[in-house]
Every structure is written in C-alpha cells, then in structure tokens.
Short mmCIF file of C-alpha atoms and ligand atoms in Angstrom, two decimals:
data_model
loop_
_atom_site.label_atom_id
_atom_site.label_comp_id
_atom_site.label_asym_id
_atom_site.label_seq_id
_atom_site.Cartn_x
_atom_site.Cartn_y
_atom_site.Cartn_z
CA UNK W 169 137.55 127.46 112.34
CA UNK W 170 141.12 127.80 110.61
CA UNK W 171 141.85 125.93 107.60
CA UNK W 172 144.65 123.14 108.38
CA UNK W 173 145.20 122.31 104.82
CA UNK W 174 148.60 122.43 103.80
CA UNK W 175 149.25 125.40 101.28
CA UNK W 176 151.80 124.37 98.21
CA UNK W 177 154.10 126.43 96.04
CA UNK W 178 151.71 127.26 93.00
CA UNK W 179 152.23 125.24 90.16
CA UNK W 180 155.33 125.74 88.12
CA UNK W 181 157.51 127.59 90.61
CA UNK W 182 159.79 126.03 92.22
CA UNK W 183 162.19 126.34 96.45
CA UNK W 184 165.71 126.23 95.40
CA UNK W 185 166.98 124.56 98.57
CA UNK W 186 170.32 124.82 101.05
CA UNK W 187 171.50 121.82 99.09
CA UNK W 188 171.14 123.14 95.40
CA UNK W 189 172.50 126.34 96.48
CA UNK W 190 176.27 125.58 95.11
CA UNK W 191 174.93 124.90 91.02
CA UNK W 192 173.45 128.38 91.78
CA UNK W 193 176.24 130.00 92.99
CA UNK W 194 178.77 128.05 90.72
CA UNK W 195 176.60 129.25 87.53
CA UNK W 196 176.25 132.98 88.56
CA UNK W 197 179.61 133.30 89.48
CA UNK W 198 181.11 131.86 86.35
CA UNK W 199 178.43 134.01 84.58
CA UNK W 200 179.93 136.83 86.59
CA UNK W 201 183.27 136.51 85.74
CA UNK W 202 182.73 135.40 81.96
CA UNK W 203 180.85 138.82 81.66
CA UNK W 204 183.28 140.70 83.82
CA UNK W 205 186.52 139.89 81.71
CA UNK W 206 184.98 140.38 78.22
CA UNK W 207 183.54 144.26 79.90
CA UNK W 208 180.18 144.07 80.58
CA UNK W 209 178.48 145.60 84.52
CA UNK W 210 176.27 144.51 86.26
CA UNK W 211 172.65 146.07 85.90
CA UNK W 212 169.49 145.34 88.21
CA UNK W 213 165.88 146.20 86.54
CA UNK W 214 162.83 145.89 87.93
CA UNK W 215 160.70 142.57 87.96
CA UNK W 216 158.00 144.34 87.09
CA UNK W 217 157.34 146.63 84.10
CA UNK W 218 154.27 148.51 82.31
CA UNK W 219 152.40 145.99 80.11
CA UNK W 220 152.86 148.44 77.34
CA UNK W 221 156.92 147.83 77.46
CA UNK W 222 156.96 144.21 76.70
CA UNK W 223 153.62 144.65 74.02
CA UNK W 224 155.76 146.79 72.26
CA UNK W 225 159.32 145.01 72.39
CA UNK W 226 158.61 141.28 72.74
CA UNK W 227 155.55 141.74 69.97
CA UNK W 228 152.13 141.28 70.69
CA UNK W 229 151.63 137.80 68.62
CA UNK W 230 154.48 136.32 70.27
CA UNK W 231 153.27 133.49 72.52
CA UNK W 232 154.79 135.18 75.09
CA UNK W 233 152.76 138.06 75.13
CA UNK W 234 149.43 136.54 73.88
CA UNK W 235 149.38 133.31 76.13
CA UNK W 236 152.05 133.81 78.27
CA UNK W 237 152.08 136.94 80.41
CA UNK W 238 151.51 137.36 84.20
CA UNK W 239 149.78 140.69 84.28
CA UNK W 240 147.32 142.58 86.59
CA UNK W 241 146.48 146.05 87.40
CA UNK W 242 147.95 147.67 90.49
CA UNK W 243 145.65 149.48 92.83
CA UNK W 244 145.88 152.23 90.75
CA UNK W 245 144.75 150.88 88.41
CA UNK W 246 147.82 150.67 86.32
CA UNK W 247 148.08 147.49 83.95
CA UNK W 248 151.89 146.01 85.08
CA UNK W 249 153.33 142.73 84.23
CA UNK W 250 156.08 140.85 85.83
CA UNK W 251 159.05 140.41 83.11
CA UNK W 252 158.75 137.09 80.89
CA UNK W 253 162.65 138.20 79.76
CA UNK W 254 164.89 140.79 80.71
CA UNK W 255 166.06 142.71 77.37
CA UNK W 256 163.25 144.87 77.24
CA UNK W 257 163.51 145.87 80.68
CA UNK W 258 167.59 146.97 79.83
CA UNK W 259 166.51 148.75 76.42
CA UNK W 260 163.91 150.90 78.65
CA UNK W 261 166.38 151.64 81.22
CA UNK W 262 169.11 152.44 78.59
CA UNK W 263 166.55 155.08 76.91
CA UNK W 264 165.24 156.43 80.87
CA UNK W 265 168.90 157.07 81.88
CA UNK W 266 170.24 158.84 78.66
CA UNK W 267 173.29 156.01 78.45
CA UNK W 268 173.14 157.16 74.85
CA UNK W 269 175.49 160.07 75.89
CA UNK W 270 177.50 157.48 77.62
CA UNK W 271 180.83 156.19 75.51
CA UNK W 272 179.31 153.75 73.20
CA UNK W 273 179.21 150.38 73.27
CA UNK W 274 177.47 150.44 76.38
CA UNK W 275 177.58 146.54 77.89
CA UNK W 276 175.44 145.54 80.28
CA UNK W 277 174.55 141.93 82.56
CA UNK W 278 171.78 140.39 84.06
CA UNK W 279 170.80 138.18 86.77
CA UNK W 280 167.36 137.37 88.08
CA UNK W 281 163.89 135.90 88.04
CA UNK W 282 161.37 135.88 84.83
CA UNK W 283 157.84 134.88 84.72
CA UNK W 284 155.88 133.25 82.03
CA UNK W 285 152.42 131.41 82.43
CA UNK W 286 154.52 128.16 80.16
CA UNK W 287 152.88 124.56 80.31
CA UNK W 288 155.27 123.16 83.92
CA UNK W 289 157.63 120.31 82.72
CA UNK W 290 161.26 119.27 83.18
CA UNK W 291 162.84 122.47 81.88
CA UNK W 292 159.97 124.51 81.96
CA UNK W 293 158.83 126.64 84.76
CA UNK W 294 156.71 129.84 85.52
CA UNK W 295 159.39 131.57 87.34
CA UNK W 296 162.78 130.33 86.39
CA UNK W 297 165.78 132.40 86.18
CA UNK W 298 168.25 134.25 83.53
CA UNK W 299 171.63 135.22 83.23
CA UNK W 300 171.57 138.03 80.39
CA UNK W 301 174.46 140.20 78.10
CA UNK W 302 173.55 143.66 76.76
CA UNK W 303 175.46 144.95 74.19
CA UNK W 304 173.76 148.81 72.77
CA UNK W 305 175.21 151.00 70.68
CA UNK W 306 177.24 149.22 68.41
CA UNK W 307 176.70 147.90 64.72
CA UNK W 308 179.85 146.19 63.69
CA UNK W 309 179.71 142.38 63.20
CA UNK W 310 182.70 141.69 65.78
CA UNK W 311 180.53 142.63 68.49
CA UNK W 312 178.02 139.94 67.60
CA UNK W 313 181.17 137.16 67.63
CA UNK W 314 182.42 139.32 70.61
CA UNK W 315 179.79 138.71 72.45
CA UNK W 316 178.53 135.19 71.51
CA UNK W 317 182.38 134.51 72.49
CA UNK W 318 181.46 135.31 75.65
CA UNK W 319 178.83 132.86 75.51
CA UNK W 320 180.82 130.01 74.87
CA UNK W 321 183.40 130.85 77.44
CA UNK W 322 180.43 130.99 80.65
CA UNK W 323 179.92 127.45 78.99
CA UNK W 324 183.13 126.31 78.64
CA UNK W 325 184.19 127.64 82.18
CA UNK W 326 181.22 125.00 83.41
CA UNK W 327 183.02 122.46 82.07
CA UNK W 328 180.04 121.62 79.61
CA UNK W 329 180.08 118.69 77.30
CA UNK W 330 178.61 118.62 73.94
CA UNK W 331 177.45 122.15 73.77
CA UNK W 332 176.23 123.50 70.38
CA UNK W 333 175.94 126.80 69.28
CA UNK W 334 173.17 127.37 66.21
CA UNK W 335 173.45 130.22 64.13
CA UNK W 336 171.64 131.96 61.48
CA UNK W 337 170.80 135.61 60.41
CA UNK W 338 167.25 137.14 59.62
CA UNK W 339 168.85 140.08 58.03
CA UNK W 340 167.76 143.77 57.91
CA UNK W 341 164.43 144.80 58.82
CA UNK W 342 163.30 144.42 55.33
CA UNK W 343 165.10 140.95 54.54
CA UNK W 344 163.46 139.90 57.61
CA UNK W 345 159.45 141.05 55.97
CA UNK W 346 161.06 139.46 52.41
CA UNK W 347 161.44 136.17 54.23
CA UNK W 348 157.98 136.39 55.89
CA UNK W 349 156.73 136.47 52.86
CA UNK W 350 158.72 133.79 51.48
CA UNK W 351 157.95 131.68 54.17
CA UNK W 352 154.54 132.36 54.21
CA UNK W 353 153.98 131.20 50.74
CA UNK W 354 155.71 128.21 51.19
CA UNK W 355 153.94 127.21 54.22
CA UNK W 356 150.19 128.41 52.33
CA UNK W 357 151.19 125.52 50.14
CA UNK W 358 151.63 122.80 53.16
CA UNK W 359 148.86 124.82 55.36
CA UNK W 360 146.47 121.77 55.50
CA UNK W 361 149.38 119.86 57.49
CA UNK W 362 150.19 122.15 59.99
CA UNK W 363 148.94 122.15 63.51
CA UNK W 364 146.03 124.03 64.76
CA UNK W 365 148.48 127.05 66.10
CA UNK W 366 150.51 126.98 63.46
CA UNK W 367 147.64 127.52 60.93
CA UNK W 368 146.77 130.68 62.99
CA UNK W 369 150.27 131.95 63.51
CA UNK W 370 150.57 131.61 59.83
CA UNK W 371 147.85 134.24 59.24
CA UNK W 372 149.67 136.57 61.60
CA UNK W 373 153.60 135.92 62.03
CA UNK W 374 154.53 133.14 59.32
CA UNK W 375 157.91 133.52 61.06
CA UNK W 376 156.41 132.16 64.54
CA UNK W 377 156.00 128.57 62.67
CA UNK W 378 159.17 128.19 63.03
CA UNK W 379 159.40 128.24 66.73
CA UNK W 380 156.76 124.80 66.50
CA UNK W 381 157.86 121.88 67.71
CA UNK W 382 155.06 119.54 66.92
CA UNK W 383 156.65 116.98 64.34
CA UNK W 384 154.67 117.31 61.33
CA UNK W 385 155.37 121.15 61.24
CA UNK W 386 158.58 120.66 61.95
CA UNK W 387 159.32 117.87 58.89
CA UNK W 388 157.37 120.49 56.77
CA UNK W 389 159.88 122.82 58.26
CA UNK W 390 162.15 120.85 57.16
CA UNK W 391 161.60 120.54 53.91
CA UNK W 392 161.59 124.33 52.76
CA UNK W 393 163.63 126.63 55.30
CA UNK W 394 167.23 125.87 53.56
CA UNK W 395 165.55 127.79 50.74
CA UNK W 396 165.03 130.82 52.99
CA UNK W 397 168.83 131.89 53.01
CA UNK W 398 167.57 133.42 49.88
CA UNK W 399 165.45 135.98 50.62
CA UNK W 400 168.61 137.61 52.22
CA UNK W 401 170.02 140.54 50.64
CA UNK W 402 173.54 141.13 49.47
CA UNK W 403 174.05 144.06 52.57
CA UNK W 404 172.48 140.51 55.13
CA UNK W 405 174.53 138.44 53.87
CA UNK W 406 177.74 140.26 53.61
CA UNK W 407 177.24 140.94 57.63
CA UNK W 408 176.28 137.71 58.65
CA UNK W 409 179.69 136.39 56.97
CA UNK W 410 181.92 139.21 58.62
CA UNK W 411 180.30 137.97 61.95
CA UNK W 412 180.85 133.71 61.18
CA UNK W 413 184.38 135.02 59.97
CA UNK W 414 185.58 136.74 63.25
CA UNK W 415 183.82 133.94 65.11
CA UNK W 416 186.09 131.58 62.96
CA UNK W 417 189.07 133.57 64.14
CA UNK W 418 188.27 133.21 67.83
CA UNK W 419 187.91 129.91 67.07
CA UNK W 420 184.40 129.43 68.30
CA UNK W 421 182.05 126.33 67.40
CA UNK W 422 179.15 126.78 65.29
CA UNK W 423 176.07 125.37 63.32
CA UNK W 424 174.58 126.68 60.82
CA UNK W 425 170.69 126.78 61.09
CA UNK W 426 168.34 128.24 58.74
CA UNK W 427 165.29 127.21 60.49
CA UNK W 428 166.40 129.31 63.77
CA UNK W 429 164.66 132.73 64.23
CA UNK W 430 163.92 132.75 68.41
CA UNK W 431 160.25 133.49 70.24
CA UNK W 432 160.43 137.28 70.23
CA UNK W 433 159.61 139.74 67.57
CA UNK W 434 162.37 142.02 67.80
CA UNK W 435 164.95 140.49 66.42
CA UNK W 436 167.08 140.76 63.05
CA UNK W 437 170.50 140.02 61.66
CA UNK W 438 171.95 137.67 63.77
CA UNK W 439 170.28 135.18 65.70
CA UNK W 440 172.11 132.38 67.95
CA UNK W 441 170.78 129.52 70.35
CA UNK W 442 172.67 127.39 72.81
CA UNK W 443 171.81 123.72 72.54
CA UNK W 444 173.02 120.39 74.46
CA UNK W 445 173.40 117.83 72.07
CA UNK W 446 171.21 115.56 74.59
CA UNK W 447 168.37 117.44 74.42
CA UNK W 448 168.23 120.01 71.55
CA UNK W 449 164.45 120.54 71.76
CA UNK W 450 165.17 122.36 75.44
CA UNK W 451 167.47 125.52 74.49
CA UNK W 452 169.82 126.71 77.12
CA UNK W 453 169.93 130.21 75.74
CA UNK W 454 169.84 131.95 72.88
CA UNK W 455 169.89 135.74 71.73
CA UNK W 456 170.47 137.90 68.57
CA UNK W 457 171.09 141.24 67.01
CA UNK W 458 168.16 143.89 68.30
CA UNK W 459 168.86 147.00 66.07
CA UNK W 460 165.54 148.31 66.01
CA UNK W 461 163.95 148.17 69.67
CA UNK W 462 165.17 151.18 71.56
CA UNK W 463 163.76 153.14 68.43
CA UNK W 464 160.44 151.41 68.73
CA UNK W 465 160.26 152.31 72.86
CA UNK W 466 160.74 156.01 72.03
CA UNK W 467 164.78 156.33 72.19
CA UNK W 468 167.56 157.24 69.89
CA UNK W 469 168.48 155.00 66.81
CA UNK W 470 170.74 152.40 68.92
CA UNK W 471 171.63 148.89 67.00
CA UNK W 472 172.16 146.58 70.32
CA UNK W 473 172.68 142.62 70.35
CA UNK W 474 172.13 140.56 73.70
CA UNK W 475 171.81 137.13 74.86
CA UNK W 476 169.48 134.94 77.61
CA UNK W 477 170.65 131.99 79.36
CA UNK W 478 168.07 129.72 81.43
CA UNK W 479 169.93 129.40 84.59
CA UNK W 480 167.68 125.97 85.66
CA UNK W 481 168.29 124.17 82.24
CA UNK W 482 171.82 124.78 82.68
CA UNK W 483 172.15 123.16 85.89
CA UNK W 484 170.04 120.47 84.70
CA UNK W 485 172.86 119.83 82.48
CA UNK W 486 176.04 119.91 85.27
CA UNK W 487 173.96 117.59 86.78
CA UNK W 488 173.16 115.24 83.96
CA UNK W 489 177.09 115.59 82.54
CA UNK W 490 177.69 114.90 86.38
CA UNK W 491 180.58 117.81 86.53
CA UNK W 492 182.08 118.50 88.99
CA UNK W 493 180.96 121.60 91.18
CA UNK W 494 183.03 122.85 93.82
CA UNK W 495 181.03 122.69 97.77
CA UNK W 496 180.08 126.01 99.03
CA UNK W 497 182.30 126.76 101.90
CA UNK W 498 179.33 128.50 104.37
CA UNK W 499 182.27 129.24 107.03
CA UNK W 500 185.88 129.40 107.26
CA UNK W 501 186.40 127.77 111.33
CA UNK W 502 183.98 125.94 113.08
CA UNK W 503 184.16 126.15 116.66
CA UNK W 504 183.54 122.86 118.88
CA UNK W 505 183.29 123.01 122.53
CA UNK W 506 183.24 120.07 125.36
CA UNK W 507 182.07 121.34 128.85
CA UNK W 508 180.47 124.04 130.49
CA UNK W 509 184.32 125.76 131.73
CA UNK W 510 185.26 125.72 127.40
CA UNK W 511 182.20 127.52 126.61
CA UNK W 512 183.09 130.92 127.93
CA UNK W 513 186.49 130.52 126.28
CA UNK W 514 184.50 129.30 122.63
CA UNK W 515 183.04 132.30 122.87
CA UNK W 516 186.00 134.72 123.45
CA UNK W 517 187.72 132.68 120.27
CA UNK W 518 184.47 133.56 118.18
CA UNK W 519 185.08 136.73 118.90
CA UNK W 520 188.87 137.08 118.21
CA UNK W 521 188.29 135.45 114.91
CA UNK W 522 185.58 137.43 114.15
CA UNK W 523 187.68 140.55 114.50
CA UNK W 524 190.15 138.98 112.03
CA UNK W 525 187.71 138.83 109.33
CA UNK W 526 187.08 135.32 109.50
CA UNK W 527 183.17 133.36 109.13
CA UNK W 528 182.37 131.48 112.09
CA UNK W 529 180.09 128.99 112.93
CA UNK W 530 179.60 126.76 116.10
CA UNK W 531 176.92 124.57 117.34
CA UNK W 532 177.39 126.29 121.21
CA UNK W 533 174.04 124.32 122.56
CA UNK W 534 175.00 121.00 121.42
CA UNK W 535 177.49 118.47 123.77
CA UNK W 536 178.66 115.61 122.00
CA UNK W 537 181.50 116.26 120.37
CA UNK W 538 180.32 113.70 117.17
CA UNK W 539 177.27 115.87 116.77
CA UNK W 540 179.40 119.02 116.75
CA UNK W 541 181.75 117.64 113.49
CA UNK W 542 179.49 116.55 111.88
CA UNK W 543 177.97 119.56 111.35
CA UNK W 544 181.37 120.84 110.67
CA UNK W 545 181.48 118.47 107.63
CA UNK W 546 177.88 119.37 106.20
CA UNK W 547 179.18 122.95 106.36
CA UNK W 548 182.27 122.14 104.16
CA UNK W 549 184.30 123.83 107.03
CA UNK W 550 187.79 123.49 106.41
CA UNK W 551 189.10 124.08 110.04
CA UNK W 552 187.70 123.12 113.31
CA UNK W 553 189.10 124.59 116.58
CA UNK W 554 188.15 122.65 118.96
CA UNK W 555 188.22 123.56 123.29
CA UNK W 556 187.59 121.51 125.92
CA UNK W 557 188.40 121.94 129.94
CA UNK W 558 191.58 121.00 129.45
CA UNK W 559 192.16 123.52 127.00
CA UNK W 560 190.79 125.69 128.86
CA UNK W 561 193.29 125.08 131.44
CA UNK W 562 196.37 124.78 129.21
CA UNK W 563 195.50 128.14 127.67
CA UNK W 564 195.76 126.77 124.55
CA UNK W 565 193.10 125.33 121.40
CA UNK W 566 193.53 122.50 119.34
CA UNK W 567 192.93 123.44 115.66
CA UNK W 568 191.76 120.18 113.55
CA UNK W 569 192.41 120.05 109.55
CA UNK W 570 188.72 118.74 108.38
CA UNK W 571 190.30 117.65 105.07
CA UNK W 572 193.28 115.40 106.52
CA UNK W 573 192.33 115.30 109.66
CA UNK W 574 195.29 116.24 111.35
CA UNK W 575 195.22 118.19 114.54
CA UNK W 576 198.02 120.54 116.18
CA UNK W 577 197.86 122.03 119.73
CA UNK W 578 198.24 126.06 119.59
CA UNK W 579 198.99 128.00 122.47
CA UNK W 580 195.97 130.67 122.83
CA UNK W 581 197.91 133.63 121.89
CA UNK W 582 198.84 132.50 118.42
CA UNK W 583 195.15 131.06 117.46
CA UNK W 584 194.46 134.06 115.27
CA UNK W 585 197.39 133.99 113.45
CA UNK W 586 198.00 130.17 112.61
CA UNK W 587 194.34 129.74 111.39
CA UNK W 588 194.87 132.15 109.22
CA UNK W 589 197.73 130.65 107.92
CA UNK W 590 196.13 127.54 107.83
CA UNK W 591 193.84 129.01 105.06
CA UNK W 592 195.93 130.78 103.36
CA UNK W 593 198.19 127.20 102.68
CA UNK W 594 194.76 125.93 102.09
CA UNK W 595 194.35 129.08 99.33
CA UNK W 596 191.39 130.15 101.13
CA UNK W 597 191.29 133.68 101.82
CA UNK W 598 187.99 134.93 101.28
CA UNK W 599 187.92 136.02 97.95
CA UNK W 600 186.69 139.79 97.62
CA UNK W 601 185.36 141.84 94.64
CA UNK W 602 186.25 145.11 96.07
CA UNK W 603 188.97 146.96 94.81
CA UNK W 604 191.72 147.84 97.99
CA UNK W 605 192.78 151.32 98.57
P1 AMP F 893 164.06 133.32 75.56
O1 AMP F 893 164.00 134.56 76.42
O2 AMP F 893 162.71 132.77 75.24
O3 AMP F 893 164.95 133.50 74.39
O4 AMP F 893 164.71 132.21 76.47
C1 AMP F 893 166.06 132.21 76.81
C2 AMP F 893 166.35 131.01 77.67
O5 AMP F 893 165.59 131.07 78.89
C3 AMP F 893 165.90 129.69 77.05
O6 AMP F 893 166.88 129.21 76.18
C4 AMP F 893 165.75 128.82 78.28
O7 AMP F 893 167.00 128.32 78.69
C5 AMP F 893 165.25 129.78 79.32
N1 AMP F 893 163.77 129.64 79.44
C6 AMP F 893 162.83 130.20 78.68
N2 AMP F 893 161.60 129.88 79.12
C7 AMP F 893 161.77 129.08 80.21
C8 AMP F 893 160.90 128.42 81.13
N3 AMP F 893 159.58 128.52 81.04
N4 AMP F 893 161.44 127.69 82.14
C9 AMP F 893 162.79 127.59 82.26
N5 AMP F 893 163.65 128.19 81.43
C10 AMP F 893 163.17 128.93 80.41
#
C-alpha cells in the first residue's frame, strides 16, 4: 500500500512563492547594481565544499562549525558539507584559479543559498540566502570604507529606514590573541554568571562570548568590553582610524561598538554589522577585514575584507518599513481573444511580436473576455491587444493601456510598431545587461 501522507518542506526551509518573487528580485538587483558600480563581478561557487575548507576558515569552535554544519559523506566516501557562508568558498576559489597573478584588488560578488542546522524562528532559517562582496588583495584602510560604502548604498537604494551600521576593529592577529586574553580574564572574574555555553566557550574562544545573547552575559558584557579598545596596539589603532576617517569623508553613518567581533574565527582589523534599529538582536549583515585566511587554506599572503547580507531578513524589513517595491512585469503584451475566427489571428500576432523581441502571454483556452484581463492585471501587463471577429474582419487590433485604460484601434499592419512605441512612452524597453556591438 502507498503512503498518502502528505510530505512537508523539512523544518526550517522555506518555498519562496510567485507572489514574493518581486522582494527577491528587487533585493538582488539592487545588490547587483550597488556591487556593479563600485567594481565588483559576479562569481558562482559551489554549494557544496570539502568539510576540511570551512574547519579551517570559519574555525572549528565556532558554533557554526561545531553545532551548525550540514555535512555527510558522498558515496565515495568523501566528508562534504553544504556552505553555512560563502567567503570561504571565494578565498578557495581565489587560491584554485591563481587570481593572485590577476591585477590586484581582485573584487568579487555573491548570490545564493547557505545552510546551517540554526534553531527555525522569524529570521532564522536552515537554508536562507546571501548576497556577498569580496574584496582580496588589498591592505589599505580605504578599501574597508570603500567597500562598507557599498554597503550602505545596496541599503540606501532599498529605501531602508533606520539602518545602523556598527563598527569596531579586532586589530592584528596578535591584538586580536592580546584581547582574548584580556577578555578572558575579565570574564574568569564574572564566570559564575555566565550561561552554560558561555562558560564552555570561555575555556576555548573567550572571544565567542561575545556573540551571546542571553541577557545576563550580555549585561556582564556590558560592563567590561569598553575596556577592550585597549588591548589594541598603536599599528590597530592607527588603521582602524584611517578607515572611520575615509568613511567620515564619504559621509557614511556609523556606531561605534566595542562589544562587536562576528561568529567566525577568521576575522581581524575591521569588523562591521548591519542593524535595523527595530530589531538589533537580528543582524542584516555584517563582515570584516580577513587578512589571514587565504594563507591558512594554502595560498599566497593575500589581506582581503568582505561582507554577508541575509537576503530574508532584509525583506523582512521592506516589508515591515512597508516600502515600496516596484511589481514584476512577467510580460510586456497580453493577448486577449473573443471567438473561435480571432484565435487564428491571436496567434499570428503572438508570433509577430515575438519576432520583435517582445514577452507575450495570453490565456488562448479561456472565453470570457473578464477572465482574460484579469489575468492581464495579476501579470502586471502593461498592454493588452485585444481581437475579436470583428477585428478579425476589419484587419485591424485594438491595443488597451492596462494602466489608464484607454484603448485605440490599430490597423494590423502597424501593430508591431505602435506597441512598441507604446512601451517605449511607457519607458519600458526591456532592460538588458549585455553590452551592444
Ligand atoms: P554571518 O555569515 O553569520 O556573518 O551572517 C551574515 C548574515 O546572514 C546575517 O547578518 C544574517 O542576515 C544572515 N543569516 C545568518 N544566519 C541566518 C539564518 N540562519 N537565517 C537567516 N539569515 C541568516
């Protein structure tokens, strides 16, 4: 016997549906161009990557790697994961394709699906999706302001309200174990009030205490990270306020936040996260300075900074500021018929369209005219042409303006031309990311 019961999505994923599809293609497009105009190409890397990359980059005390990590062993027996973030993935590829050799700084974006095993909750999913910037190859502080510039603009270009950007620096490698230390002492001190993690992430990464959001950690937190500014050196500190300077010049918001130091292990210097003021327990991205990675995975000595965005939190937020996002215009001229004598002529005007470059749809089964524009309208169609036997007859088409409704009679040999000029007044040319020759 078959098993009827109805199979689910597994827990934390999530269907992104025909009617959330514009937030997704508003975001990635504004991500796109924000990334495009400040230099950076796109890159694609696997979703799936040897266990060993992200054990080494990410750091193996992280909670992503200990708790969080969707791994398994392929049938032969290699041990893969599927990516919990994508920076590691772009540092490997860097190293694998020699881009080293390439004129330096080499700039890179992301788009795509991660995977972490995270407790499911608004915000918080197992597969959820990031926009990324790569920046290798380059040490001087105006590429960290560069490129958190860049950040702020994708925001900005959303329309976002209220948007915070938190700032801090862990210094050089060896600031970075000074302030361990630091930290760790202080927290010793406080150790019978922290939480159950926290007393074991103290033992291994006092730095991962920070990332704790239970609240008697965090008042402890409180309490002693201003001091922790110290334990930079003069060479930290120098950088960090070349960086907050140039960001000052391209007049960029910040905060200042000593507590901030980000989930992954790699990081040093410079280390930003992107907050709504509504929520600032839920990040919406977040990224730093990275000098000492593609080292670590076996490459050349390559100081890099990057950033992650979390594409579903940021929608959350267009939704919740109710902005306003533009409706996804599925096809350009929606073809209604009335009677079996228009169809063979709706299909002839497909074609002819077609040929002009144009995106058709029709509804060539259904009868009722009402039915028909209706479905225009869901489709955000701008133009309906619309033939009935009369039409047919007259050897002409009557081409109706969805917006104001207006409708003009057009003899069948100038069709092609007057819906395109239709558009164009309408400044809807199908926009196209392909150079012309
Ligand atoms: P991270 O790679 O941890 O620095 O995260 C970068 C951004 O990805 C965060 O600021 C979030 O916006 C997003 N993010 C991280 N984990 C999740 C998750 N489990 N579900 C949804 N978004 C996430």
């Amino acid at each position: 016997m078959t098993d009827k019961k109805k199979i689910q999505a597994p827990r934390g994923v999530h269907d992104i549906l025909p009617d959330e599809q514009k937030y997704w293609f508003w975001v990635e497009n504004n991500f796109r161009e924000a990334a495009q105009a400040a230099g950076f190409e796109r890159i694609i890397i696997p979703t799936f990557e040897a266990t060993e990359l992200f054990k080494r980059s990410v750091g193996e005390f992280t909670d992503i790697v200990s708790k969080e990590m969707y791994s398994f062993k392929d049938k032969s027996a290699n041990s893969l994961t599927l990516r919990p973030e994508g920076t590691a993935g772009v540092a490997r590829a860097y190293i694998e394709h020699g881009m080293q050799t390439m004129p330096q700084p080499v700039q890179l974006y992301y788009w795509g699906p991660m995977f972490r095993y995270d407790r499911p909750q608004a915000g918080r999913y197992r597969e959820f999706y990031q926009c990324g910037l790569e920046l290798l190859g380059d040490y001087d502080p105006i590429v960290d302001a560069m490129l958190i510039q860049t950040v702020a603009k994708f925001h900005k270009k959303l329309g976002m309200q209220d948007i915070v950007i938190k700032i801090n620096s862990l210094g050089t490698e060896r600031a970075k174990g000074k302030m361990m230390t630091a930290l760790g002492k202080l927290l010793e001190r406080n150790k019978k009030d922290l939480c159950a993690d926290c007393k074991l992430r103290l033992k291994k990464n006092p730095l991962r205490v920070l990332d704790c959001k239970t609240g008697k950690c965090r008042e402890i937190l409180d309490k002693i990270s201003p001091s922790l500014i110290d334990s930079l050196d003069d060479e930290s500190k120098k950088r960090f306020t070349k960086v907050l300077e140039y960001l000052d010049e391209m007049r960029v918001e910040y905060e200042l936040d000593p507590k901030l130091v980000r989930g992954l292990d790699y990081y040093t210097h410079t280390v930003f996260e992107v907050v709504a003021r509504s929520n600032e327990e839920l990040s919406l991205g977040g990224g730093g300075r990275y000098d000492t990675l593609v080292k670590q995975l076996g490459g050349p000595d390559t100081p890099a900074f990057g950033y992650a965005g979390g594409v579903e939190r940021v929608i959350d937020i267009l939704k919740q500021q109710a902005l306003a996002v533009p409706d996804l215009i599925q096809s350009d001229v929606f073809i209604v018929q009335l009677g079996d004598r228009a169809k063979p002529k709706a299909i002839e005007v497909v074609e002819k369209l077609e040929l002009a470059n144009l995106r058709i749809s029709s509804a060539l089964g259904r009868g009722s005219i009402q039915t028909q524009l209706r479905l225009a309208a869901k489709l955000h169609t701008p133009l309906t042409i619309i033939i009935g036997d009369q039409e047919v007859h007259d050897k002409n088409v009557i081409i109706r303006d969805m917006e104001d409704r207006s409708q003009e009679t057009v003899i069948d040999r100038d069709m092609v031309k007057i819906t395109l000029k239709k558009l164009e007044e309408k400044g809807l040319r199908v926009p196209t990311i392909y150079e012309s020759r």
